[in-house]
Amino acid sequence: MDNNRIRKVVIAGGGTAGWVAACALTHQFRDLLEITLVESEEIGTVGVGESTIPTIRTFHRLLQIDEREFMKAVAGSFKLAISFENWKRPGERYFHPFGTTGVNTWSCDFHQFWLESRRRGIHSDLGDYCLETAAARLDRFALFDANDSAQQWSMRWTKAATRLERSDVSYAYHFDAALYAAFMRAKCEGRGLKRVEGKIAQVRQDPGSGYVQALVLEDGQVLEGDLFIDCTGFRGLLIEQTLRTGYEDWNNWLPCNRAVAMQVESDVPPVPYTRAIAHEAGWRWHIALQHRVGCGWVFSSEHMSDDEAAARLRAAYPDDRLVREPWVVPFRTGRRRQAWNKNVVSLGLASSFIEPLESTSIHLTLSAVTRLVQLFPFEGISQAVVDRYNKVSRDELEHIRNFIILHYHLNQRDEPMWKQCREMQLPPELAERIQVFRDTAYAWQGEDELFRLDSWTHCMLGQGVVPKDHHPLTRGLSDADMQTLLQGVRRPIERAVQAMPQHHEFLKRYCPADPSVWHNRRRSTVG
């Protein structure tokens, strides 16, 4: 066999990244590759990634994962949006929804008509014209055409009444990260994957090329491979400690560098959205699952201590019983200078970290795994392919990074950290987006960009950007036609939302998790 061929893949590390990679590779290449995953039960995972975006549903469909089975196994809840609270200034709130807003024309987007309606004195909120925002406000959820014998728990029967031209609600999930990794593990272990328990003691490299040849475990086992996938978290055991790839730091734009995470039981019904609540030195998250709440305090160590952050987080949940004691997660925003270096591909935290504000961490792992499957080097590693993989990875990360920076920069808060963010120099492409929107209300999305036009629009308006002007074509509508347009969008949404059950009721009927799911859950420790 040609020595350049890739036939043995070794995945270093488990967690979400490791088991997602294992599941995808075994599903696609079951009979073509020998896949081994090595992890140690003694090395825990960070385990705070509990919120996702809708791209995970596409990935699950590719892997033929049944949604109800998955949701029951991970004690999941549904997510329609992110509620941004106190970001513009204390006491103000807006939703960043997953769905589309209004009806666009080829020459003029819906928010341009909405801005014109406000100029005429017609007062409404842009979220009134988005199904996902309207449902999130009232804690309601349902699925169009859910494959459910209990028809009253789908939206199939409301279609004629609402006349909505959409085939589905745009949604994602909240789930327990450790349960998700266990679920993915169960999926792929039956497909021929070999799991090895143990700690990596040594990484052997070819003395000439520097390529990784094998991992040597503490018990003496030697795991040889042709391609290695680094899922060892922030340590980057292969990509950084071995290959010295280098790291590009983004702390100058994203000031938060630590988080205190915690899990509590709660009697309050879970809401179908993630809460991101700004405070004087950062923000905190609130993610409600079926059985508990995942919460965390993200902050800048220059503006707050670990002890104060932990105390403030616990004080936010004074009456809730702890499921897991608070733990500190230090992090460094940025990316490896190469996600793929020699014969090592880094995934998850080993590859990059953009703080969890827009729930993109798991998406970036799924996207990277998909890219690896598409470019998999069966006949040998091509530098052109590696360069392409790294360029696409870099562009994707920088786009997401810029969208996160926008939330920090566009604020009107008085505290030192926020003032610093408001005055910082922006990446040129982000500065351009904000200025164009401020001048003309024009927003856009590139072909390969994750965040859509609606995302940019809702967040810039929600953060207080007031366009100086908007598209002149909107002035051609009469007042009557403008009312017809607005009501034609808004009324069907209102009827559809009123027909939806409460989110927690939908969960009870559609995908209730058995209590044993979480009572038997292994409480992993942070590595």
Coordinates of C-alpha atoms in Angstrom, one line a residue:
M1 CA 0.0 0.0 0.0
D2 CA 1.2 3.5 -0.8
N3 CA 2.5 5.0 2.4
N4 CA 0.8 8.3 1.6
R5 CA -2.7 6.9 1.7
I6 CA -4.9 7.7 4.7
R7 CA -6.4 4.5 6.1
K8 CA -5.9 4.9 9.9
V9 CA -7.5 7.9 11.7
V10 CA -6.8 8.5 15.4
I11 CA -9.0 11.0 17.3
A12 CA -7.2 12.3 20.4
G13 CA -9.8 13.3 23.0
G14 CA -13.5 12.8 23.4
G15 CA -16.0 15.4 24.5
T16 CA -18.4 16.9 22.0
A17 CA -15.7 17.5 19.4
G18 CA -14.2 14.1 19.5
W19 CA -17.5 12.2 19.5
V20 CA -19.0 14.3 16.8
A21 CA -16.0 13.7 14.6
A22 CA -16.1 10.0 15.3
C23 CA -19.9 9.8 14.5
A24 CA -19.5 11.6 11.2
L25 CA -16.5 9.7 10.0
T26 CA -17.9 6.3 11.0
H27 CA -21.2 7.1 9.3
Q28 CA -19.6 8.2 6.1
F29 CA -16.5 6.0 5.9
R30 CA -17.3 3.0 7.9
D31 CA -15.7 0.4 5.5
L32 CA -13.0 2.7 4.2
L33 CA -11.2 3.8 7.4
E34 CA -9.9 2.3 10.6
I35 CA -11.0 4.8 13.2
T36 CA -9.7 4.9 16.8
L37 CA -10.7 7.4 19.6
V38 CA -8.6 7.7 22.7
E39 CA -9.8 9.5 25.8
S40 CA -9.4 9.3 29.5
E41 CA -12.3 9.2 32.0
E42 CA -10.0 11.0 34.4
I43 CA -9.7 14.1 32.1
G44 CA -13.0 15.8 32.1
T45 CA -14.4 18.1 29.4
V46 CA -15.2 21.8 29.7
G47 CA -18.9 20.8 29.3
V48 CA -20.5 24.2 29.1
G49 CA -21.6 24.0 25.4
E50 CA -25.3 23.6 25.9
S51 CA -26.8 26.0 23.3
T52 CA -26.8 25.6 19.5
I53 CA -28.0 27.2 16.3
P54 CA -30.2 25.7 13.5
T55 CA -27.3 24.3 11.5
I56 CA -27.1 21.3 13.9
R57 CA -30.4 20.0 12.6
T58 CA -29.0 19.7 9.1
F59 CA -25.9 17.9 10.5
H60 CA -28.2 15.5 12.4
R61 CA -30.2 14.8 9.3
L62 CA -27.0 13.9 7.4
L63 CA -26.2 11.4 10.2
Q64 CA -29.8 10.1 10.2
I65 CA -30.3 11.0 13.9
D66 CA -33.9 10.8 15.0
E67 CA -34.9 14.1 16.7
R68 CA -37.2 12.8 19.4
E69 CA -34.7 10.0 20.3
F70 CA -32.0 12.6 20.5
M71 CA -34.0 15.1 22.6
K72 CA -35.0 12.5 25.1
A73 CA -31.5 11.3 25.5
V74 CA -30.0 14.7 26.1
A75 CA -32.9 16.2 28.2
G76 CA -33.1 18.9 25.5
S77 CA -35.3 21.9 25.0
F78 CA -36.0 24.0 21.9
K79 CA -34.5 27.3 21.0
L80 CA -36.0 30.0 18.8
A81 CA -33.8 33.0 19.5
I82 CA -31.4 34.7 21.9
S83 CA -32.7 37.3 24.3
F84 CA -30.2 40.1 24.6
E85 CA -30.8 41.9 27.9
N86 CA -29.0 45.1 29.0
W87 CA -26.6 45.1 26.1
K88 CA -27.6 48.5 24.7
R89 CA -28.1 49.9 28.2
P90 CA -29.5 48.5 31.4
G91 CA -33.2 47.7 31.3
E92 CA -33.4 47.3 27.5
R93 CA -34.0 44.0 25.6
Y94 CA -34.2 42.7 22.1
F95 CA -34.4 39.2 20.5
H96 CA -32.0 37.9 17.8
P97 CA -34.4 35.3 16.2
F98 CA -33.5 32.4 14.0
G99 CA -36.3 32.9 11.5
T100 CA -36.8 35.3 8.6
T101 CA -38.5 38.6 9.2
G102 CA -41.3 39.9 6.9
V103 CA -41.3 39.6 3.2
N104 CA -38.4 40.9 1.1
T105 CA -38.5 42.1 -2.5
W106 CA -35.6 41.8 -4.9
S107 CA -34.8 45.5 -4.6
C108 CA -35.7 46.3 -1.0
D109 CA -35.6 44.3 2.2
F110 CA -38.6 44.2 4.6
H111 CA -36.9 46.2 7.4
Q112 CA -36.6 49.1 4.9
F113 CA -40.4 49.2 4.7
W114 CA -40.6 48.9 8.5
L115 CA -38.4 51.9 8.9
E116 CA -40.6 53.9 6.5
S117 CA -43.6 52.9 8.5
R118 CA -42.1 54.3 11.6
R119 CA -41.3 57.5 9.8
R120 CA -45.0 57.8 9.1
G121 CA -45.9 57.3 12.8
I122 CA -46.9 53.6 12.6
H123 CA -45.4 52.2 15.8
S124 CA -44.4 48.5 16.0
D125 CA -41.4 46.3 16.8
L126 CA -39.4 44.6 14.0
G127 CA -39.8 41.4 16.0
D128 CA -43.6 41.5 15.5
Y129 CA -43.0 40.4 11.9
C130 CA -40.9 37.3 12.8
L131 CA -42.7 34.1 13.9
E132 CA -39.8 33.0 16.0
T133 CA -39.6 36.2 18.0
A134 CA -43.3 36.4 18.5
A135 CA -43.4 32.8 19.8
A136 CA -40.3 33.3 22.0
R137 CA -41.9 36.3 23.7
L138 CA -44.9 34.1 24.8
D139 CA -42.8 31.0 25.6
R140 CA -44.6 29.0 22.9
F141 CA -43.3 26.4 20.6
A142 CA -44.6 23.9 18.0
L143 CA -43.4 22.2 14.8
F144 CA -45.0 22.4 11.4
D145 CA -45.6 18.9 10.0
A146 CA -44.2 17.2 13.0
N147 CA -44.2 13.4 12.4
D148 CA -46.3 12.9 15.4
S149 CA -49.5 10.9 15.8
A150 CA -50.8 13.5 18.2
Q151 CA -51.8 16.0 15.6
Q152 CA -52.7 18.7 18.2
W153 CA -49.0 19.0 19.0
S154 CA -48.0 19.9 15.5
M155 CA -48.8 23.0 13.4
R156 CA -50.2 21.0 10.5
W157 CA -53.8 21.8 11.4
T158 CA -53.1 25.6 11.6
K159 CA -51.7 26.0 8.1
A160 CA -55.0 26.8 6.4
A161 CA -55.9 29.4 9.0
T162 CA -52.5 31.1 9.0
R163 CA -51.7 30.9 5.3
L164 CA -48.0 31.0 6.2
E165 CA -45.8 30.0 3.2
R166 CA -43.2 28.5 5.4
S167 CA -42.6 24.8 5.8
D168 CA -41.0 24.8 9.3
V169 CA -40.1 26.8 12.3
S170 CA -36.4 27.8 12.4
Y171 CA -35.1 26.4 15.7
A172 CA -32.1 24.9 17.4
Y173 CA -31.6 23.0 20.7
H174 CA -30.5 23.4 24.3
F175 CA -29.0 20.2 25.8
D176 CA -26.6 18.8 28.3
A177 CA -23.1 18.7 26.7
A178 CA -22.0 15.5 28.5
L179 CA -25.2 13.7 27.5
Y180 CA -24.7 14.8 23.9
A181 CA -21.2 13.4 23.8
A182 CA -22.5 10.1 25.3
F183 CA -25.4 10.0 22.7
M184 CA -22.9 10.5 19.8
R185 CA -20.6 7.9 21.3
A186 CA -23.4 5.3 21.4
K187 CA -24.2 6.1 17.8
C188 CA -20.7 5.4 16.4
E189 CA -19.4 2.6 18.6
G190 CA -21.7 0.2 16.8
R191 CA -20.3 1.2 13.5
G192 CA -16.8 -0.2 14.0
L193 CA -15.1 2.6 16.0
K194 CA -12.5 1.5 18.4
R195 CA -12.4 3.4 21.7
V196 CA -9.3 3.3 23.8
E197 CA -9.2 4.4 27.5
G198 CA -6.0 6.1 28.5
K199 CA -3.9 9.2 28.8
I200 CA -1.5 10.2 26.1
A201 CA 2.1 10.3 27.5
Q202 CA 4.0 10.9 24.3
V203 CA 3.5 12.0 20.7
R204 CA 5.9 10.3 18.2
Q205 CA 6.8 12.3 15.1
D206 CA 8.6 11.4 11.9
P207 CA 12.1 12.9 12.3
G208 CA 12.2 14.2 8.8
S209 CA 8.7 15.5 8.0
G210 CA 7.5 16.2 11.5
Y211 CA 4.3 14.3 10.7
V212 CA 2.7 12.6 13.7
Q213 CA 3.3 8.9 13.6
A214 CA 1.8 7.6 16.8
L215 CA 0.4 8.3 20.2
V216 CA 2.0 6.5 23.1
L217 CA -0.3 6.0 26.2
E218 CA 0.8 5.9 29.8
D219 CA 0.2 2.2 29.9
G220 CA 2.5 1.6 27.0
Q221 CA -0.1 1.2 24.2
V222 CA 1.0 2.7 20.9
L223 CA -1.7 4.0 18.6
E224 CA -0.3 4.4 15.1
G225 CA -2.2 6.5 12.5
D226 CA -2.0 8.3 9.1
L227 CA -4.3 11.2 10.1
F228 CA -4.7 12.6 13.6
I229 CA -7.6 14.7 14.8
D230 CA -6.8 16.9 17.8
C231 CA -9.8 17.2 20.2
T232 CA -7.8 17.8 23.3
G233 CA -9.4 21.1 24.1
F234 CA -7.6 24.3 25.0
R235 CA -4.4 22.2 25.5
G236 CA -4.0 21.5 21.8
L237 CA -1.8 18.6 22.6
L238 CA -1.0 17.7 19.0
I239 CA -1.7 20.9 17.0
E240 CA 0.1 23.2 19.5
Q241 CA 2.2 21.4 22.1
T242 CA 3.6 19.1 19.4
L243 CA 3.5 21.0 16.1
R244 CA 3.9 24.6 17.6
T245 CA 1.3 25.9 15.1
G246 CA 0.8 29.3 16.8
Y247 CA -2.2 31.1 18.0
E248 CA -3.8 34.4 16.9
D249 CA -5.2 36.3 19.9
W250 CA -8.4 38.3 19.6
N251 CA -8.5 39.7 23.1
N252 CA -8.1 43.2 21.8
W253 CA -11.6 43.0 20.3
L254 CA -13.2 40.5 22.7
P255 CA -12.3 41.5 26.3
C256 CA -13.9 38.6 28.3
N257 CA -11.4 35.9 29.1
R258 CA -13.0 33.9 31.9
A259 CA -16.3 32.3 32.8
V260 CA -17.8 30.8 36.0
A261 CA -20.3 28.0 35.1
M262 CA -22.9 26.5 37.3
Q263 CA -25.9 24.1 37.0
V264 CA -29.1 24.5 39.1
E265 CA -32.4 22.8 39.4
S266 CA -35.4 25.0 38.7
D267 CA -39.2 24.8 39.0
V268 CA -39.7 27.5 36.4
P269 CA -40.8 26.1 33.0
P270 CA -38.0 26.2 30.4
V271 CA -38.2 29.1 27.9
P272 CA -37.5 28.5 24.2
Y273 CA -34.6 30.9 23.9
T274 CA -31.1 31.5 25.4
R275 CA -30.8 34.5 27.7
A276 CA -27.7 36.6 27.4
I277 CA -27.7 39.3 30.2
A278 CA -25.1 42.0 30.2
H279 CA -23.5 43.1 33.4
E280 CA -20.8 45.7 34.2
A281 CA -17.8 43.4 33.3
G282 CA -19.3 41.1 30.7
W283 CA -22.5 39.0 30.5
R284 CA -24.2 35.9 31.9
W285 CA -26.0 33.1 30.2
H286 CA -29.2 31.3 31.2
I287 CA -30.0 28.0 29.3
A288 CA -33.0 26.1 30.4
L289 CA -33.1 22.3 29.8
Q290 CA -36.0 20.0 30.7
H291 CA -34.6 19.2 34.2
R292 CA -32.2 22.0 35.1
V293 CA -30.7 25.4 34.1
G294 CA -27.2 25.8 32.8
C295 CA -25.9 29.3 33.8
G296 CA -22.6 31.1 33.6
W297 CA -20.9 34.4 34.3
V298 CA -18.6 35.6 31.4
F299 CA -16.3 38.4 32.4
S300 CA -13.0 40.2 31.9
S301 CA -10.5 39.5 34.6
E302 CA -9.3 43.1 34.3
H303 CA -12.6 44.2 35.6
M304 CA -13.8 41.5 37.9
S305 CA -12.2 38.7 40.1
D306 CA -13.1 35.0 40.0
D307 CA -14.5 35.2 43.5
E308 CA -16.8 38.1 42.8
A309 CA -18.0 36.5 39.5
A310 CA -18.8 33.3 41.4
A311 CA -20.6 35.1 44.1
R312 CA -22.6 37.2 41.7
L313 CA -23.6 34.1 39.7
R314 CA -24.8 32.3 42.8
A315 CA -26.7 35.4 43.9
A316 CA -28.6 35.3 40.6
Y317 CA -30.1 31.9 41.6
P318 CA -30.6 32.2 45.4
D319 CA -33.5 29.8 45.7
D320 CA -32.4 27.1 43.3
R321 CA -30.6 23.9 44.4
L322 CA -27.2 23.4 42.9
V323 CA -26.8 20.4 40.6
R324 CA -23.1 21.2 40.1
E325 CA -20.9 23.6 42.1
P326 CA -19.6 26.7 40.2
W327 CA -16.3 26.1 38.3
V328 CA -14.0 28.5 36.6
V329 CA -13.3 28.2 32.9
P330 CA -10.4 30.4 31.7
F331 CA -10.3 31.0 28.0
R332 CA -8.5 32.9 25.3
T333 CA -10.4 34.1 22.2
G334 CA -8.7 33.5 18.9
R335 CA -7.7 30.7 16.6
R336 CA -4.8 28.4 15.7
R337 CA -2.9 29.9 12.8
Q338 CA -3.6 26.7 10.9
A339 CA -6.5 24.5 11.8
W340 CA -4.9 21.7 9.7
N341 CA -1.1 21.4 10.1
K342 CA 0.8 18.5 8.5
N343 CA -1.3 15.4 9.3
V344 CA -3.1 16.9 12.3
V345 CA -6.6 18.5 12.0
S346 CA -7.7 20.4 15.1
L347 CA -11.3 20.5 16.1
G348 CA -13.3 22.3 18.8
L349 CA -11.4 24.2 21.5
A350 CA -8.1 22.7 20.2
S351 CA -8.7 24.7 17.0
S352 CA -10.3 28.0 18.1
F353 CA -12.5 29.7 20.7
I354 CA -15.0 32.5 20.1
E355 CA -16.9 33.1 23.3
P356 CA -20.3 31.6 23.6
L357 CA -22.4 34.7 23.0
E358 CA -24.0 33.6 19.8
S359 CA -23.8 29.8 20.5
T360 CA -21.5 29.1 17.7
S361 CA -19.0 26.7 19.4
I362 CA -20.7 23.4 18.5
H363 CA -21.6 24.8 15.0
L364 CA -17.9 25.4 14.3
T365 CA -17.1 21.8 15.2
L366 CA -19.9 20.5 13.0
S367 CA -18.8 22.8 10.2
A368 CA -15.2 21.7 10.4
V369 CA -16.1 18.0 10.5
T370 CA -18.3 18.5 7.4
R371 CA -15.4 20.3 5.7
L372 CA -13.0 17.4 6.6
V373 CA -15.4 14.8 5.2
Q374 CA -15.7 16.8 1.9
L375 CA -12.0 17.2 1.5
F376 CA -10.9 13.9 3.1
P377 CA -7.4 13.0 1.8
F378 CA -7.7 9.3 1.1
E379 CA -4.9 9.3 -1.5
G380 CA -2.6 11.5 0.5
I381 CA -2.4 14.9 2.0
S382 CA -2.3 17.7 -0.6
Q383 CA -1.0 21.1 0.4
A384 CA -3.5 22.7 -1.8
V385 CA -6.3 21.0 0.0
V386 CA -4.8 21.9 3.4
D387 CA -4.5 25.5 2.3
R388 CA -8.2 25.5 1.1
Y389 CA -9.4 24.0 4.4
N390 CA -7.5 26.5 6.4
K391 CA -8.7 29.5 4.4
V392 CA -12.3 28.5 4.6
S393 CA -11.9 27.9 8.4
R394 CA -10.3 31.3 8.9
D395 CA -12.9 33.2 6.9
E396 CA -15.7 31.4 8.8
L397 CA -14.1 32.3 12.1
E398 CA -13.5 35.9 11.3
H399 CA -17.1 36.4 10.1
I400 CA -18.4 35.0 13.4
R401 CA -15.8 37.0 15.4
N402 CA -16.9 40.2 13.8
F403 CA -20.6 39.5 14.5
I404 CA -19.7 39.0 18.2
I405 CA -17.6 42.1 18.3
L406 CA -20.6 44.1 17.1
H407 CA -22.5 43.3 20.3
Y408 CA -19.7 44.7 22.5
H409 CA -19.0 47.7 20.4
L410 CA -22.5 49.0 19.9
N411 CA -23.4 49.8 23.5
Q412 CA -24.4 52.8 25.5
R413 CA -23.3 51.6 28.9
D414 CA -21.2 53.7 31.4
E415 CA -18.9 51.1 32.9
P416 CA -15.1 51.1 32.0
M417 CA -15.1 47.8 30.1
W418 CA -18.1 48.9 27.9
K419 CA -16.6 52.3 27.3
Q420 CA -13.4 50.6 26.2
C421 CA -15.4 48.4 23.7
R422 CA -17.3 51.4 22.4
E423 CA -14.1 53.2 21.6
M424 CA -12.0 50.3 20.2
Q425 CA -10.8 50.2 16.6
L426 CA -12.9 47.7 14.7
P427 CA -11.8 45.2 12.0
P428 CA -12.3 47.2 8.7
E429 CA -15.0 44.9 7.3
L430 CA -17.1 45.2 10.4
A431 CA -16.6 49.0 10.5
E432 CA -17.9 49.1 6.9
R433 CA -21.0 47.0 7.7
I434 CA -22.0 49.3 10.6
Q435 CA -21.4 52.5 8.7
V436 CA -23.3 51.4 5.6
F437 CA -26.2 50.4 7.8
R438 CA -26.0 53.6 9.7
D439 CA -26.1 55.6 6.5
T440 CA -28.6 53.7 4.4
A441 CA -30.1 50.8 6.5
Y442 CA -28.6 48.4 4.0
A443 CA -27.4 45.1 5.3
W444 CA -26.0 42.0 3.5
Q445 CA -24.6 38.6 3.9
G446 CA -21.9 36.9 1.9
E447 CA -22.5 33.6 0.2
D448 CA -20.6 31.5 2.7
E449 CA -21.4 33.6 5.8
L450 CA -23.2 32.0 8.8
F451 CA -25.2 35.0 10.0
R452 CA -27.9 36.1 7.7
L453 CA -29.1 39.6 6.7
D454 CA -31.9 39.2 9.4
S455 CA -29.3 38.6 12.1
W456 CA -27.3 41.7 11.2
T457 CA -30.5 43.8 11.0
H458 CA -32.0 42.7 14.3
C459 CA -28.8 43.1 16.2
M460 CA -27.8 46.4 14.8
L461 CA -31.2 47.9 15.4
G462 CA -31.4 46.2 18.8
Q463 CA -28.1 47.6 19.8
G464 CA -29.2 51.1 19.0
V465 CA -28.0 51.9 15.4
V466 CA -30.5 54.3 14.0
P467 CA -30.1 54.6 10.2
K468 CA -30.0 58.1 8.9
D469 CA -31.9 57.1 5.8
H470 CA -33.6 54.1 4.2
H471 CA -34.5 53.0 0.7
P472 CA -36.5 55.6 -1.3
L473 CA -38.6 53.0 -3.0
T474 CA -40.5 52.5 0.3
R475 CA -41.9 56.0 0.0
G476 CA -43.9 54.9 -3.1
L477 CA -46.4 52.9 -1.0
S478 CA -49.6 54.7 0.1
D479 CA -50.5 54.6 3.7
A480 CA -53.2 52.1 3.0
D481 CA -50.8 49.8 1.1
M482 CA -48.2 50.1 3.9
Q483 CA -50.8 49.0 6.4
T484 CA -51.8 46.1 4.1
L485 CA -48.2 45.0 3.9
L486 CA -47.6 45.1 7.6
Q487 CA -50.8 43.5 8.7
G488 CA -50.5 40.9 6.0
V489 CA -47.3 39.7 7.7
R490 CA -48.2 40.3 11.3
R491 CA -51.7 38.8 11.6
P492 CA -50.9 35.3 10.4
I493 CA -47.9 35.2 12.8
E494 CA -50.1 36.2 15.7
R495 CA -52.7 33.5 14.8
A496 CA -50.0 30.9 14.4
V497 CA -48.4 31.8 17.8
Q498 CA -51.8 31.7 19.6
A499 CA -52.3 28.2 18.2
M500 CA -49.0 27.0 19.6
P501 CA -48.8 25.2 23.0
Q502 CA -46.5 26.5 25.7
H503 CA -43.0 25.3 25.2
H504 CA -42.9 23.1 28.3
E505 CA -46.2 21.4 27.3
F506 CA -44.8 20.6 23.9
L507 CA -41.7 19.1 25.5
K508 CA -43.9 16.9 27.7
R509 CA -45.7 15.5 24.7
Y510 CA -43.0 15.4 22.1
C511 CA -39.7 14.4 23.8
P512 CA -39.9 14.0 27.6
A513 CA -36.6 12.9 29.1
D514 CA -36.8 10.1 31.7
P515 CA -35.5 11.2 35.1
S516 CA -32.8 8.5 34.9
V517 CA -31.2 10.4 32.0
W518 CA -29.9 13.1 34.3
H519 CA -29.8 11.2 37.7
N520 CA -27.4 8.7 36.2
R521 CA -25.3 11.3 34.4
R522 CA -21.6 11.2 35.0
R523 CA -20.5 14.5 36.4
S524 CA -17.4 15.2 34.5
T525 CA -14.7 17.5 35.9
V526 CA -13.1 20.3 34.0
G527 CA -9.8 19.4 32.4

